[in-house]
């Protein structure tokens, strides 16, 4: 679908919900008489339709399968929407029809390197979208930069990748350095007597980057780090780690890594009855299937790039002198749920947003030329169903996401006693008050 823009005035911290408007150009008048014949011959040629190939890898297998599948689902939904709307239309009448070309990276870095070379050199991809995870995306970014190929990264929040002076890589996620700082603020707001903090995290690039920012932030807030340890990404038995945490008697626990390990850690933490009053974990809690661990999910907090309940809208854009573009959060959630028979997670939203932002840049550039699209991406400053999107244009941090919009969710019981997520932080965005673990 091609969406009209609504450019106007001041963004509230988290915005308010409304519908985006679609529009179509009115048909031009037809010449009459003898002049019509020659005019028609010159001007009424059928629009030229060109294929726009977008390449990426997904983790159909391996430890990153859950998050990667959600991301790929979102991207595929965007393609469906564009095709239903008749493609991406340029002013000269050219219609760009997107098609996806993807391979299974098996959650492995070495496959990403080889497959992105294949996407560029064999499949002739016009643009790239990153694989899921900071580690895999960092590898893909090296290949895209070597080949001067524009790539939108989604599912990749590591700060370091976006601080290397890259010219063709654009980050849609709020950077990792901000993932758990808000959780620390929430814990202290909820219970100012919290003093001792335990940290257990996956030793992958993303999770390490998060913790390297969160630990000094926690210390600056007066918290004492009583345990700080990393684990291998494929860990399935957290018993020895949890024993150390229990012995340290923390008031709060933060850390995690990705979905599989985060869900397992939360389950085993509950089984061993560690009495920490506050627990915040990366990536896993915002996924709807986190609830599969039952009562072990209760009261667990997680940072999220996006939630269906966010209230971004054209009115919010209007209040901020921003352009509003694309579907509303409600429209995206409805479409995604109808297609996949499951609610979207922030990974799903990130996949759709990658296509949507590329579409907007192509429309603004009125071209699929890489240099022109790159220039259009540099100028973007807009609000979408997903987030406020703006990229750094500084030489060192070029393409880094500069409009953070992280929210924090917590698993609570709804009025019927069923587990459900609530947005609990920041206070302007919350759908319920946060609560301590019992």
Coordinates of C-alpha atoms in Angstrom, one line a residue, residues 82 85 109 140 157 173 208 293 295 319 343 346 363 365 370 385 397 410 424:
X82 CA 2.7 -3.3 -1.4
X85 CA -1.6 -1.5 -3.6
X109 CA 27.8 -16.3 11.2
X140 CA 26.1 -8.9 6.9
X157 CA 20.7 -3.3 18.3
X173 CA 16.3 -0.8 16.5
X208 CA 27.3 -8.1 26.1
X293 CA 6.3 -21.5 30.8
X295 CA 3.5 -19.1 36.2
X319 CA 2.0 17.5 17.3
X343 CA -0.3 -11.6 17.4
X346 CA 8.4 -6.4 18.2
X363 CA 9.3 7.2 -2.9
X365 CA 14.1 9.6 -3.9
X370 CA 21.2 3.3 -4.4
X385 CA 3.3 2.6 13.6
X397 CA 27.8 6.8 13.7
X410 CA 5.6 -7.2 32.3
X424 CA 4.6 -0.8 32.5

